[in-house]
Amino acid sequence: MTDQIERVDVLVSSPTRNYVTLRITTADGIVGLGDATVNGRELSVASYLRDHVAPLLIGTDPSRIEDTWQFLYRGAYWRRGPITMAAIGAVDMALWDILGKRAGLPVYQLLGGRVRDAVPYYSHAFGWDIPALLESVAEHRELGETYIRVQSGVPGLDKVYGVSKNPNYEPAGRGARPSEEQFEPGVYMRHLPKVLGAVREQVGPDVHLLHDAHHRLTPTQAARLAKSVEEFDLFWLEDVTPAEDQEALRMVRNASVTPLAIGEVFNTIWDCQHLIENRLIDYIRTAVVHAGGISHSRKIYALAEVHGVKAGPHGPSDISPIAMAASIHMAASTHNWGVQEYMGYPDLVHEAFPHAWSAADGTLQPGDAPGLGVELNEDILTSESYKTAYLPVARRMDGSVLDW
Ligand code: EZ4
Ligand code: CO
């Protein structure tokens, strides 16, 4: 007799920051975990799961992973979007976790086995000014990291993206309203080449440098920026233009050979199709949680492979250690894969989600525990309850709202 899904729980907790966790338990007592966190909109995806998805799963066969995906995606009629796709993503992760535990194999083995010995990650270095940034970069180099994202303060702007007063950067802030950051394209565009030039001079040619512009430039500004930083040989320039204006990247592409990455806010293969098929990007940044789980992410990576594009998944602290596990298992077993973003987590997050994956010397390992290899510390998750928190908003110096 096949196993059945017996119980579905949705846990919303806040061990330093909010996470939405899905737990599926089968009649045979196998537990599968999924991450459904959508930063700043956590309760909507929790409701989607509790009210509309969990009741549909009870009594179904957990080994029908692809069919369950199709049922939840096509059956909803109102498809796509971050809430729907994170909910489906969490179910999909949990079902792969269950399959692995039933088989006694880590998920990367089910996906075809290893194609690389270690999974490189990139970390975040930042500083309010160039000397502080250079110090931060040196600290990351000492950890053996060879892929480093660099973000710096901009003269005249008090609160900017990617730079924090705390050593541990966390973009979302607790409180009833979002905090506000500033951005002004002219001063940013003049400053960035100086920043990247100083960092490149310090680290030499072999370190991979990345930078995130966070969707704020117009096509011509982005093209100009990509061209002006070409000599510093970035590994990628991320999110130079708003993600929904996909033709914008054609102008950037035509102006420079700086590699481009985009897609952390994309949710389906159809969001990625135009950019991949037209070779307007080098790296696709969809996160396994926000793009419908392992099953759908595999299809995105397969489409990317055909067009010479690699995966470079999103990995900030709002991607829980469960989704991070799923991403590492995919990275270990996917050929056209570039680098995994890994911001790291505060200790309490590691304790709340004990995990078999590990990070050391600039690389990640999936570990060999069956399934995704992540567990829950329920004491921590129940004592740290949800707290309202939002990502910041960005405004130009004239007060108008910009993409964050
Ligand atoms: O915008 O974590 O590459 N990483 C980033 C992050 C994300 C937030 C979204 O939840 O761009 O700052
Ligand atoms: Co980003």
PDB file of N, CA and C and ligand atoms in Angstrom, residues 122 149 161 212 214 238-239 264 285 314 341, ligand 2:
ATOM      1  N   TYR A 122      28.764  32.844  -2.645  1.00  0.00           N
ATOM      2  CA  TYR A 122      29.283  34.209  -2.487  1.00  0.00           C
ATOM      3  C   TYR A 122      28.666  34.833  -1.250  1.00  0.00           C
ATOM      4  N   ARG A 149      30.329  39.608  -2.833  1.00  0.00           N
ATOM      5  CA  ARG A 149      29.490  40.727  -3.270  1.00  0.00           C
ATOM      6  C   ARG A 149      29.936  41.975  -2.536  1.00  0.00           C
ATOM      7  N   TYR A 161      21.026  50.796   0.191  1.00  0.00           N
ATOM      8  CA  TYR A 161      20.850  49.351   0.106  1.00  0.00           C
ATOM      9  C   TYR A 161      22.165  48.603   0.361  1.00  0.00           C
ATOM     10  N   ASP A 212      25.200  44.331  -6.566  1.00  0.00           N
ATOM     11  CA  ASP A 212      23.742  44.329  -6.742  1.00  0.00           C
ATOM     12  C   ASP A 212      23.236  45.767  -6.827  1.00  0.00           C
ATOM     13  N   HIS A 214      20.037  46.477  -7.412  1.00  0.00           N
ATOM     14  CA  HIS A 214      18.686  46.405  -6.841  1.00  0.00           C
ATOM     15  C   HIS A 214      17.612  47.149  -7.641  1.00  0.00           C
ATOM     16  N   GLU A 238      24.176  42.586 -10.769  1.00  0.00           N
ATOM     17  CA  GLU A 238      22.851  42.028 -10.482  1.00  0.00           C
ATOM     18  C   GLU A 238      21.766  43.105 -10.523  1.00  0.00           C
ATOM     19  N   ASP A 239      20.626  42.740 -11.091  1.00  0.00           N
ATOM     20  CA  ASP A 239      19.420  43.575 -11.016  1.00  0.00           C
ATOM     21  C   ASP A 239      19.696  45.040 -11.352  1.00  0.00           C
ATOM     22  N   GLU A 264      15.710  37.237  -8.905  1.00  0.00           N
ATOM     23  CA  GLU A 264      15.358  36.802  -7.544  1.00  0.00           C
ATOM     24  C   GLU A 264      13.876  37.010  -7.240  1.00  0.00           C
ATOM     25  N   ARG A 285      18.523  33.998 -11.293  1.00  0.00           N
ATOM     26  CA  ARG A 285      18.632  34.085  -9.837  1.00  0.00           C
ATOM     27  C   ARG A 285      17.422  33.537  -9.082  1.00  0.00           C
ATOM     28  N   HIS A 314      19.299  33.084  -5.502  1.00  0.00           N
ATOM     29  CA  HIS A 314      19.134  34.022  -4.388  1.00  0.00           C
ATOM     30  C   HIS A 314      19.337  33.271  -3.060  1.00  0.00           C
ATOM     31  N   GLU A 341      24.279  32.322  -3.636  1.00  0.00           N
ATOM     32  CA  GLU A 341      24.370  33.399  -2.646  1.00  0.00           C
ATOM     33  C   GLU A 341      24.191  32.795  -1.255  1.00  0.00           C
TER      34      GLU A 341
HETATM   35 CO    CO B   2      19.756  40.807  -5.046  1.00  0.00          CO
END
